[in-house]
Coordinates of C-alpha atoms in Angstrom, one line a residue:
M17 CA 114.9 229.2 106.7
S18 CA 116.8 226.8 104.0
C19 CA 116.1 222.7 104.2
L20 CA 118.6 220.4 103.1
L21 CA 119.8 220.3 100.0
L22 CA 120.0 217.0 97.9
T23 CA 123.9 217.3 96.1
A24 CA 123.9 213.6 94.8
P25 CA 122.0 211.1 94.6
Y26 CA 123.9 210.2 98.1
T27 CA 123.9 213.1 100.2
W28 CA 123.0 216.5 101.3
A29 CA 123.8 219.4 102.1
V30 CA 123.4 221.6 104.9
P31 CA 123.1 225.3 104.1
A32 CA 125.4 226.0 108.0
D33 CA 126.4 229.5 107.5
A34 CA 129.3 229.8 110.5
G35 CA 129.0 232.9 111.4
Y36 CA 125.2 232.9 112.1
D37 CA 124.5 231.3 115.3
F38 CA 122.4 228.1 114.4
Y39 CA 122.2 226.8 117.9
S40 CA 121.7 229.6 119.7
I41 CA 118.0 230.1 118.6
F42 CA 117.2 226.6 118.9
Y43 CA 118.2 227.1 122.2
V44 CA 116.0 229.5 123.2
L45 CA 113.5 227.8 121.3
A46 CA 114.0 224.9 123.1
F47 CA 114.1 226.1 126.7
A48 CA 110.8 228.7 126.1
L49 CA 109.0 225.3 124.4
N50 CA 110.4 223.1 127.2
L51 CA 108.9 226.3 130.2
V52 CA 105.4 226.1 128.1
L53 CA 104.8 223.0 128.0
L54 CA 105.6 222.7 131.3
V55 CA 103.6 225.5 132.7
W56 CA 100.7 224.4 130.7
E57 CA 101.2 220.1 132.1
G58 CA 101.2 221.6 136.2
H59 CA 97.9 223.2 135.1
R60 CA 96.3 219.9 133.9
R61 CA 97.2 217.5 137.0
G62 CA 96.2 220.0 139.2
Y63 CA 98.9 221.8 140.5
A64 CA 99.0 224.8 142.4
M65 CA 101.0 227.4 140.3
R66 CA 102.9 229.3 143.4
P67 CA 105.1 225.7 143.7
W68 CA 105.5 224.7 140.5
L69 CA 107.1 227.4 138.7
V70 CA 110.0 228.0 142.0
L71 CA 109.9 223.9 141.8
L72 CA 110.4 224.9 137.3
A73 CA 112.7 228.2 138.9
C74 CA 115.6 225.7 140.3
T75 CA 115.0 223.4 138.1
T76 CA 115.7 225.0 135.2
L77 CA 118.3 226.7 136.7
A78 CA 120.2 223.6 137.1
F79 CA 119.5 221.6 135.0
I80 CA 121.4 224.5 132.2
L81 CA 124.4 224.7 135.1
G82 CA 124.6 221.1 134.7
T83 CA 124.7 220.3 131.0
K84 CA 128.6 222.8 132.0
L85 CA 129.3 221.8 134.4
L86 CA 129.8 217.9 133.3
A87 CA 131.3 218.6 130.3
L88 CA 133.8 221.5 132.1
S89 CA 137.6 219.6 131.9
G90 CA 139.6 218.8 135.0
P91 CA 142.2 221.6 134.5
E92 CA 138.4 224.0 134.2
W93 CA 137.1 221.8 137.3
R94 CA 140.2 223.0 139.5
G95 CA 140.5 226.2 138.8
L96 CA 136.5 227.1 139.1
L97 CA 137.0 225.2 142.9
S98 CA 140.6 227.0 143.4
T99 CA 139.0 230.7 143.0
G100 CA 135.7 230.4 142.6
R101 CA 135.9 232.3 139.2
W102 CA 133.2 229.8 136.1
P103 CA 135.7 228.7 133.5
G104 CA 135.6 229.7 129.7
S105 CA 134.1 227.6 128.7
E106 CA 131.5 226.6 126.1
A107 CA 131.0 223.1 125.8
R108 CA 127.7 221.7 126.5
T109 CA 126.1 217.8 127.6
V110 CA 122.7 217.2 127.5
L111 CA 123.4 214.1 130.0
G112 CA 125.1 216.6 132.7
G113 CA 121.6 218.7 132.2
A114 CA 119.2 215.6 132.9
L115 CA 121.6 214.7 135.4
A116 CA 121.5 217.8 137.8
G117 CA 117.4 218.7 136.7
T118 CA 116.5 215.2 138.7
L119 CA 119.2 215.5 141.0
T120 CA 117.2 218.6 141.7
L121 CA 113.9 217.6 141.9
L122 CA 114.4 214.6 143.3
A123 CA 115.9 216.9 146.7
L124 CA 112.9 218.9 146.5
R125 CA 109.8 216.4 146.1
R126 CA 109.1 216.2 149.2
P127 CA 110.0 219.8 150.7
F128 CA 107.3 221.5 147.7
G129 CA 104.8 218.4 148.9
F130 CA 105.0 216.9 145.7
S131 CA 104.6 213.5 144.5
W132 CA 105.8 211.3 142.8
H133 CA 104.2 211.1 140.0
V134 CA 105.9 215.0 139.1
F135 CA 108.6 213.6 137.8
D136 CA 106.2 211.8 135.1
A137 CA 105.4 215.7 134.8
F138 CA 108.4 215.9 132.8
T139 CA 108.6 213.8 130.4
L140 CA 106.9 215.0 126.8
P141 CA 108.4 218.1 127.9
M142 CA 112.1 217.3 127.6
C143 CA 110.8 215.6 124.4
A144 CA 109.7 217.3 122.6
A145 CA 112.2 220.6 123.2
L146 CA 115.2 218.2 123.0
M147 CA 114.0 217.3 119.3
V148 CA 113.9 221.2 118.7
Q149 CA 116.9 221.7 119.7
C150 CA 118.5 218.7 117.6
I151 CA 117.1 221.0 114.4
G152 CA 119.7 224.1 115.1
C153 CA 122.7 221.0 116.8
V154 CA 122.0 219.9 112.3
L155 CA 122.2 223.2 111.2
T156 CA 125.3 224.2 113.2
G157 CA 127.2 220.8 112.5
C158 CA 128.2 220.3 116.3
C159 CA 127.3 216.4 118.2
F160 CA 128.5 215.7 113.9
G161 CA 128.6 212.4 113.6
E162 CA 131.7 209.9 111.7
A163 CA 132.0 209.7 107.5
T164 CA 130.2 207.3 105.3
A165 CA 129.5 206.4 102.3
G166 CA 126.0 206.1 103.1
G167 CA 123.1 207.5 101.5
W168 CA 122.2 209.8 104.1
G169 CA 124.8 211.2 104.9
L170 CA 125.2 214.7 105.7
T171 CA 128.0 216.8 104.5
Y172 CA 128.7 220.7 106.0
P173 CA 130.7 223.8 104.2
P174 CA 134.1 226.0 105.4
D175 CA 134.3 226.6 108.3
T176 CA 132.5 225.0 110.0
L177 CA 133.0 222.3 113.1
P178 CA 133.1 218.9 111.0
Y179 CA 135.0 220.3 108.1
L180 CA 137.7 222.3 110.1
V181 CA 138.2 219.1 111.7
Q182 CA 138.7 216.4 108.3
A183 CA 140.3 219.6 106.7
V184 CA 142.9 219.2 109.7
R185 CA 143.1 215.5 109.3
G186 CA 144.1 215.9 106.1
T187 CA 140.8 214.2 105.0
I188 CA 139.8 216.8 102.4
P189 CA 142.2 219.2 101.4
L190 CA 142.9 222.8 102.3
H191 CA 140.3 224.7 100.2
A192 CA 137.4 222.0 99.7
A193 CA 133.8 223.4 98.3
H194 CA 132.8 220.0 101.2
S195 CA 132.9 218.3 103.4
L196 CA 132.8 214.4 103.5
P197 CA 129.3 213.0 103.7
V198 CA 128.9 212.3 108.0
H199 CA 125.9 210.5 110.1
P200 CA 123.9 212.9 110.4
T201 CA 124.0 211.5 114.2
Q202 CA 121.7 214.8 115.5
L203 CA 118.4 213.4 113.5
Y204 CA 118.9 209.7 115.4
S205 CA 118.6 212.0 118.1
L206 CA 115.2 213.4 116.9
L207 CA 114.3 210.8 115.6
L208 CA 114.9 208.7 119.6
C209 CA 113.1 211.4 121.2
A210 CA 110.2 211.1 118.5
G211 CA 110.2 207.1 119.1
V212 CA 110.4 207.5 123.2
A213 CA 107.9 210.8 123.1
L214 CA 105.6 208.3 120.7
V215 CA 106.6 206.1 123.7
L216 CA 105.0 207.6 126.1
V217 CA 101.8 208.6 124.5
L218 CA 100.7 205.3 123.7
T219 CA 101.1 204.6 128.2
R220 CA 100.0 207.4 129.0
H221 CA 96.2 205.6 130.1
K222 CA 98.6 202.3 131.8
P223 CA 98.5 202.5 135.6
W224 CA 101.7 202.5 137.1
P225 CA 103.0 204.2 140.6
G226 CA 104.4 207.9 139.8
G227 CA 107.7 208.1 138.7
S228 CA 107.7 204.9 136.1
R229 CA 107.1 206.7 133.5
R230 CA 109.6 209.0 134.4
L231 CA 112.7 206.0 134.5
L232 CA 111.1 205.0 131.6
H233 CA 111.9 207.3 129.5
L234 CA 115.0 208.1 130.3
G235 CA 116.1 204.4 130.1
L236 CA 115.2 204.9 126.2
L237 CA 117.0 207.9 126.5
L238 CA 120.3 207.3 127.6
T239 CA 120.2 203.5 125.8
G240 CA 119.9 205.5 122.5
R241 CA 122.4 207.5 122.8
L242 CA 124.6 204.3 123.9
L243 CA 124.5 203.7 120.2
I244 CA 124.0 207.1 118.8
E245 CA 127.2 207.1 120.1
C246 CA 128.9 204.0 118.4
W247 CA 129.0 206.6 115.0
R248 CA 129.2 210.2 116.8
D249 CA 132.1 211.6 116.0
P250 CA 135.0 212.2 119.0
A251 CA 135.4 215.4 118.0
G252 CA 131.7 216.0 118.5
E253 CA 131.0 215.0 121.7
Q254 CA 131.6 217.5 124.7
V255 CA 132.1 214.4 127.7
G256 CA 133.9 211.2 127.5
A257 CA 135.7 211.3 123.3
A258 CA 138.7 209.8 124.5
T259 CA 138.9 205.3 123.7
H260 CA 138.8 202.0 126.6
V261 CA 140.2 199.2 126.2
H262 CA 138.2 196.6 128.7
L263 CA 138.2 193.0 128.3
G264 CA 138.8 193.6 124.4
V265 CA 136.0 195.4 123.3
A266 CA 137.2 199.0 122.8
L267 CA 134.2 202.2 123.5
K268 CA 133.8 205.6 124.0
Q269 CA 134.0 206.8 127.8
V270 CA 130.5 208.3 127.2
Q271 CA 129.0 204.7 126.3
W272 CA 130.5 203.3 129.0
V273 CA 128.9 205.1 131.6
L274 CA 125.8 205.0 129.7
L275 CA 126.2 201.5 129.1
L276 CA 125.7 201.0 133.1
L277 CA 123.0 204.0 133.8
G278 CA 120.9 202.8 130.6
P279 CA 119.9 199.0 132.3
A280 CA 120.2 200.6 135.8
V281 CA 117.7 202.7 135.2
L282 CA 115.9 200.6 133.3
G283 CA 116.1 198.1 135.6
L284 CA 114.4 200.5 138.2
W285 CA 112.1 201.4 136.5
V286 CA 110.2 197.3 136.3
W287 CA 110.9 197.2 140.0
R288 CA 109.1 200.5 139.7
L289 CA 106.1 198.8 138.2
R290 CA 106.7 195.9 141.0
Q291 CA 104.8 198.5 143.3
A292 CA 100.9 199.3 144.5
P293 CA 100.1 202.8 142.1
Q294 CA 99.4 205.4 144.2
P295 CA 97.2 208.5 143.8
E296 CA 98.6 211.7 142.6
R297 CA 98.8 213.7 145.8
Q298 CA 98.6 217.7 145.0
P299 CA 101.6 220.1 146.6
T300 CA 101.0 222.4 150.1
Q301 CA 101.5 225.9 149.1
N302 CA 103.8 227.3 152.2
S303 CA 104.5 232.1 150.7
V304 CA 108.2 231.7 153.9
R305 CA 109.2 228.3 152.0
N306 CA 109.2 229.4 147.9
L307 CA 110.2 232.8 148.5
L308 CA 113.4 231.4 150.8
A309 CA 113.5 229.3 147.7
V310 CA 113.4 232.5 145.6
A311 CA 116.6 234.4 148.1
A312 CA 118.5 231.0 148.0
L313 CA 118.3 231.3 144.3
L314 CA 119.3 235.5 143.7
L315 CA 122.6 234.4 145.4
L316 CA 123.8 231.6 143.8
T317 CA 122.6 234.1 141.0
A318 CA 124.7 236.3 142.1
W319 CA 127.3 234.3 142.5
L320 CA 127.1 232.5 139.1
G321 CA 128.3 236.4 137.7
Q322 CA 128.4 237.2 134.1
Q323 CA 130.9 233.8 133.3
A324 CA 128.3 231.2 134.0
L325 CA 124.4 232.4 132.6
T326 CA 124.2 233.7 128.8
L327 CA 121.7 236.0 128.1
P328 CA 118.7 233.9 126.8
E329 CA 119.8 231.6 130.2
V330 CA 119.1 234.5 132.8
L331 CA 116.1 235.7 130.7
V332 CA 114.3 231.9 130.9
V333 CA 115.7 232.5 134.9
K334 CA 114.9 236.0 136.1
A335 CA 111.3 235.1 134.1
L336 CA 110.4 232.1 136.0
L337 CA 111.6 234.4 139.4
L338 CA 108.9 237.2 138.7
G339 CA 106.0 235.5 137.9
V340 CA 106.9 232.4 141.2
L341 CA 106.9 237.0 143.1
L342 CA 104.2 238.3 141.6
L343 CA 102.3 235.4 142.4
E344 CA 103.4 235.6 145.9
G345 CA 103.4 239.6 145.8
G346 CA 99.2 239.3 144.7
A347 CA 98.8 236.6 148.0
L348 CA 99.7 238.4 150.7
L349 CA 98.7 241.6 149.6
L350 CA 94.8 240.2 149.8
G351 CA 95.2 238.5 152.5
A352 CA 93.9 234.6 153.7
A353 CA 89.9 236.7 153.4
G354 CA 90.7 238.9 150.3
L355 CA 91.6 241.3 153.0
L356 CA 94.4 243.9 150.8
Q357 CA 97.2 244.1 153.8
P358 CA 100.1 246.0 151.2
A359 CA 102.5 245.6 154.2
R360 CA 102.5 241.7 153.8
A361 CA 103.7 241.5 150.4
A362 CA 107.3 244.3 150.8
L363 CA 109.2 240.8 150.7
P364 CA 107.7 239.4 147.7
L365 CA 108.3 243.0 146.4
G366 CA 111.0 243.4 147.0
L367 CA 112.9 240.2 145.5
A368 CA 111.4 241.7 142.9
T369 CA 113.4 244.3 142.9
V370 CA 116.5 242.2 143.5
V371 CA 115.8 239.8 140.7
F372 CA 116.0 242.5 138.7
M373 CA 119.3 244.5 140.3
L374 CA 121.1 240.5 140.5
T375 CA 119.9 239.0 137.4
S376 CA 120.4 242.4 134.4
Q377 CA 124.0 242.2 133.8
V378 CA 125.1 241.8 131.0
P379 CA 126.5 238.4 130.2
V380 CA 129.5 238.7 128.2
D381 CA 129.0 237.6 125.2
S382 CA 126.3 239.5 124.7
A383 CA 128.4 243.0 125.1
H384 CA 129.3 244.8 122.5
T385 CA 130.0 248.6 121.5
G386 CA 127.9 251.4 121.7
R387 CA 126.1 253.8 123.1
E388 CA 127.3 253.8 127.3
A389 CA 125.6 252.5 129.8
Y390 CA 125.1 251.2 133.1
N391 CA 123.0 250.1 136.0
T392 CA 122.5 251.6 140.0
V393 CA 121.7 249.7 142.9
D394 CA 121.0 252.7 145.6
F395 CA 120.2 252.2 149.4
S396 CA 117.6 254.9 151.2
L397 CA 116.6 255.6 155.2
S398 CA 114.5 259.1 156.0
T399 CA 111.9 259.9 159.5
G400 CA 110.5 262.9 159.9
S401 CA 106.8 264.4 161.8
F402 CA 104.1 266.9 160.7
E403 CA 101.1 267.8 161.7
R404 CA 97.4 267.6 160.8
E405 CA 93.7 268.0 162.4
Q406 CA 91.3 265.1 161.6
N407 CA 87.4 265.9 160.9
T408 CA 86.1 263.2 164.1
G409 CA 82.5 263.0 162.3
G410 CA 80.3 262.5 166.3
G411 CA 80.3 266.0 168.6
C412 CA 77.0 267.2 170.1
N413 CA 73.2 268.1 168.2
G414 CA 75.6 266.0 165.6
S415 CA 78.7 269.1 164.8
S416 CA 81.6 267.7 164.4
Q417 CA 85.3 268.1 165.9
L418 CA 88.6 267.9 164.7
L419 CA 91.1 267.0 166.3
E420 CA 94.5 267.6 165.9
Y421 CA 97.2 265.0 165.5
R422 CA 101.7 264.9 165.0
H423 CA 102.4 261.9 162.1
R424 CA 105.8 261.0 163.0
Y425 CA 107.2 258.6 160.5
T426 CA 110.5 256.4 159.1
T427 CA 110.6 254.8 155.9
G428 CA 113.3 252.3 153.5
T429 CA 114.7 252.5 150.2
V430 CA 115.7 250.1 147.6
G431 CA 116.3 251.3 144.4
F432 CA 117.3 249.5 141.2
A433 CA 118.2 251.7 138.3
H434 CA 119.8 251.4 134.1
T435 CA 121.1 254.9 132.8
R436 CA 122.1 255.6 129.5
L437 CA 124.2 258.2 128.8
P438 CA 124.8 260.3 125.9
G439 CA 126.1 258.9 122.3
T440 CA 126.0 257.4 119.1
D441 CA 124.4 253.6 119.0
E442 CA 125.2 250.5 117.2
K443 CA 122.7 251.9 114.4
G444 CA 124.3 254.8 114.1
R445 CA 121.6 256.8 115.4
L446 CA 123.2 260.1 118.0
H447 CA 121.2 260.1 120.9
K448 CA 121.3 263.4 122.7
A449 CA 119.6 262.4 126.2
E450 CA 121.2 260.6 128.9
A451 CA 117.7 258.6 130.1
T452 CA 117.1 256.9 132.8
W453 CA 114.4 254.5 133.7
G454 CA 114.8 252.3 137.5
I455 CA 112.0 251.0 139.8
R456 CA 112.1 252.4 143.6
L457 CA 109.8 250.0 146.4
H458 CA 108.6 252.4 150.4
A459 CA 108.4 250.5 153.6
G460 CA 107.5 252.4 156.5
S461 CA 105.4 252.7 158.8
D462 CA 103.3 256.1 160.3
R463 CA 102.9 256.1 163.9
Q464 CA 99.6 259.4 164.8
T465 CA 99.3 260.4 168.0
P466 CA 97.2 263.0 169.1
L467 CA 97.7 266.5 170.0
Y468 CA 94.9 266.8 172.6
I469 CA 91.7 265.7 173.3
P470 CA 89.4 267.8 174.7
P471 CA 87.7 267.3 177.9
G472 CA 84.1 264.5 177.3
G473 CA 86.1 264.3 173.4
P474 CA 87.1 260.7 172.3
S475 CA 89.5 258.8 173.3
E476 CA 92.3 258.3 171.1
S477 CA 94.9 256.1 171.4
S478 CA 98.0 256.4 168.7
Q479 CA 98.0 254.2 165.9
R480 CA 100.5 252.5 163.4
N481 CA 100.1 252.4 160.0
S482 CA 102.1 250.3 157.4
I483 CA 103.4 252.7 154.7
I484 CA 104.7 250.3 151.2
A485 CA 104.4 251.5 147.4
V486 CA 105.9 250.6 144.4
N487 CA 107.4 254.0 142.1
P488 CA 108.7 253.0 139.3
Y489 CA 109.6 256.8 137.1
V490 CA 111.5 257.6 133.7
Q491 CA 113.9 260.3 134.3
L492 CA 115.3 262.4 130.1
D493 CA 118.2 264.7 131.1
R494 CA 119.9 266.9 128.0
K495 CA 122.3 269.3 129.1
W496 CA 119.8 272.4 129.5
L497 CA 116.5 271.1 130.1
G498 CA 116.0 267.4 132.2
V499 CA 111.8 266.1 132.6
G500 CA 110.6 263.7 135.0
V501 CA 107.5 261.1 135.9
G502 CA 107.0 258.6 138.5
L503 CA 104.4 256.7 139.7
M504 CA 103.3 255.9 142.9
A505 CA 100.2 253.2 144.1
G506 CA 100.5 251.2 147.4
S507 CA 99.9 252.3 151.2
L508 CA 101.0 256.0 151.4
G509 CA 100.2 257.5 153.9
Y510 CA 97.6 260.4 154.5
H511 CA 97.7 262.5 151.3
R512 CA 96.0 261.9 147.9
I513 CA 96.4 264.0 143.9
L514 CA 95.2 266.7 145.2
Y515 CA 93.2 266.2 148.0
G516 CA 92.1 264.2 151.8
D517 CA 92.9 262.7 154.9
E518 CA 92.1 259.1 154.5
Q519 CA 94.8 256.8 153.6
S520 CA 96.2 257.3 149.2
V521 CA 96.8 253.9 147.0
L522 CA 98.0 255.6 143.5
D523 CA 98.9 259.1 143.1
G524 CA 102.2 260.9 140.6
Q525 CA 104.6 262.6 140.3
A526 CA 107.4 265.3 138.8
S527 CA 109.7 267.4 138.0
L528 CA 111.6 269.6 136.5
R529 CA 115.5 271.0 135.4
V530 CA 115.9 274.3 134.0
G531 CA 119.1 275.0 133.1
P532 CA 123.1 273.3 133.8
R533 CA 123.4 271.1 136.3
P534 CA 127.8 271.9 136.5
Q535 CA 126.8 276.1 136.2
L536 CA 123.2 277.2 137.8
F537 CA 119.9 275.9 137.1
A538 CA 116.1 275.7 139.0
L539 CA 113.6 273.5 140.5
A540 CA 110.6 272.1 139.6
D541 CA 109.2 269.5 141.6
Y542 CA 106.1 267.1 142.4
N543 CA 106.4 265.0 145.3
F544 CA 109.4 265.2 145.8
L545 CA 110.5 261.1 146.1
G546 CA 114.4 260.5 146.9
Y547 CA 113.9 259.5 150.2
G548 CA 109.7 258.4 151.4
V549 CA 106.6 258.4 150.4
A550 CA 105.5 259.4 154.2
N551 CA 105.2 263.3 153.6
P552 CA 106.5 263.6 149.9
Q553 CA 107.7 267.7 149.5
H554 CA 106.1 269.4 146.5
R555 CA 109.4 272.0 146.1
L556 CA 111.0 274.7 144.2
G557 CA 114.9 275.4 144.5
L558 CA 118.2 276.5 142.7
G559 CA 121.3 274.7 142.4
T560 CA 125.3 274.1 141.5
G561 CA 127.3 272.2 140.3
F562 CA 130.1 274.4 141.1
G563 CA 131.5 274.1 138.0
G564 CA 131.7 270.4 137.0
T565 CA 130.0 266.9 138.5
R566 CA 131.4 265.2 141.5
W567 CA 129.5 267.7 143.8
Q568 CA 125.8 269.5 144.0
L569 CA 123.5 271.9 146.3
V570 CA 120.0 272.0 145.8
G571 CA 118.6 274.9 148.3
G572 CA 115.0 276.2 148.0
A573 CA 111.1 276.0 149.4
A574 CA 108.5 272.9 149.9
R575 CA 105.2 272.9 150.1
A576 CA 104.0 270.4 152.0
K577 CA 100.9 267.5 150.1
D578 CA 97.4 268.3 151.5
Y579 CA 95.2 268.2 154.1
D580 CA 94.2 270.2 156.6
I581 CA 96.4 272.2 159.6
A582 CA 96.3 274.2 161.5
E583 CA 95.4 277.3 161.7
G584 CA 98.5 279.9 161.7
Q585 CA 99.9 276.4 160.7
S586 CA 101.9 277.5 157.2
R587 CA 102.9 274.1 154.0
W588 CA 105.8 275.8 153.6
S589 CA 109.3 275.2 154.5
G590 CA 112.9 275.6 153.5
F591 CA 115.0 272.8 152.0
V592 CA 118.6 271.4 151.4
E593 CA 119.7 268.8 149.4
A594 CA 123.5 267.6 148.8
R595 CA 125.3 265.1 146.7
G596 CA 128.2 264.3 145.5
T597 CA 130.3 260.9 144.3
I598 CA 132.5 259.5 146.1
T599 CA 133.7 257.3 144.9
P600 CA 133.5 256.4 140.5
Q601 CA 131.4 254.3 142.6
W602 CA 129.7 255.1 145.3
Q603 CA 127.7 258.0 145.3
A604 CA 125.9 260.1 148.4
S605 CA 122.8 263.1 148.8
S606 CA 121.5 264.3 151.6
F607 CA 118.0 266.1 152.3
V608 CA 117.0 267.8 155.3
T609 CA 113.7 270.4 155.7
L610 CA 113.8 273.5 158.0
G611 CA 112.3 277.0 159.3
N612 CA 109.4 275.1 160.3
P613 CA 108.0 272.9 163.2
T614 CA 104.9 271.5 161.9
Q615 CA 107.3 270.7 158.4
Q616 CA 110.1 268.4 159.6
Q617 CA 112.1 265.7 157.5
I618 CA 115.7 264.5 157.0
G619 CA 116.9 261.5 154.6
L620 CA 120.0 260.1 153.3
R621 CA 120.9 257.7 150.3
L622 CA 124.3 254.8 149.2
G623 CA 124.0 254.7 145.7
Y624 CA 126.4 252.0 144.2
R625 CA 127.3 252.3 140.3
L626 CA 127.0 248.0 139.2
P627 CA 130.3 246.6 138.3
N628 CA 128.5 245.7 134.7
K629 CA 130.6 246.6 131.0
S630 CA 129.5 249.1 129.0
T631 CA 126.9 247.5 126.3
Q632 CA 124.0 248.8 124.3
R633 CA 120.3 248.2 124.2

């Protein structure tokens, strides 16, 4: 990174480049540093990580939205309230973020079981993040100051905001080499944050009541911002730049607000110091509360869509939500007694899939032309039955008995897939294959009922087992050849990779297609999982698209998994599968096995192509 250059005895030139997005780089770095420090601060204070991450996700999203909401103009606010569509404005102000984050923390502190001390945890990380962001503001030229004759002034090259503002005002020629020196108000802000951080560090051992340091932190920042505004150019101010005169004093709108807020917050700090200090209370664990908060954030991000959040902001929110869901899923999977309970993890794993689905949209400012890509979400339902025999391990003289059982199962599936079509990417590389990666979550139940119990045999009754599995997969397709592989993990039902009559927790899948899909192709599947995992099939078949790509029909033979079956029963049956594109967005398919009364299955799947713009990933 280039440093500031001394161009004259009195000024420093900023090596800003109008074509390079310094602001976004340091914006991401500031967010990353803030979150890392907050996670560490929570660990240092002994907070339970699950509620702490939920609180961080909520306050982070509130901070992001607050920086933008407070910067909206009156017409933009009216458009947002009347249409529900987020304005295209890119203006931001940290004042709105601080206000929204504080109010969110105030609302969630008690429900999540935190004491007032939790406010203090946010102080030093915010100071560090703001210092990093100030460097990006210096290099970008935003938030610049008024012209100055002092030796500490900064000059900016053409096409930067300070240069363009001065050129429009006529204070510099249109083809000047650089702008006039301006006050480095961004560096003033950096020094302010560093000074506030130093005060917090020096007073860290004082036994103040919870929340006192947050009040001192905000009061000093607001008061310092009031003073810095005296040297900031109105064109470099995002909010409240107009000047108002009251009692003969001319100040910007934002200064009048800060003149009230700064002393008020410092007054609250003094009042708070008079309260008796209380010990810090640890947050309580509550999975239902945590998952409800995640669901609410998902609904909010889905409503905001592509206009409100940039790609880095989407990634920040997604990382926090997935961290919460992984911890919740692990806690519910193991249960209170440390025993494996796969069905309990269905909700967090399902929400994790929704996180990918609702936060994988491509923000408008990060879209590129090139190789086309799209996302698909699908929902499936299957039901069926099969019969098997089981060795009971009992009987007279140590001999064993074989009991025959019928299994009836129903499973539901939700899936998300990302597909990239053949074409040339932005680097000029030609890709001939269609590539798809995706993840499915299968959940349901399998009811096992004995068909016949011999006289004197063991007393058996129906038994219901939960079925839940995570199924990531990858598929590559060219004109004449298609290959796919996948993995299943969870409670899969009565099958293993090779053989067995016990519950399986791990299995694989594979598929192979030879021939063009529009005309005629041969298909081989190992563990066909399009409709669930209760009784996956091995399939051999032929298919055709009737000369096109809208409709497809596949038929052939299906063989059930290897478990003991009664003598004379067949493991083979026939199958038929039909697929079709109803509209450009909606696809449907159905599947049925036939010809074998001991192996039956029927399923239906509905898919929806998300209305994302084409993008290069």
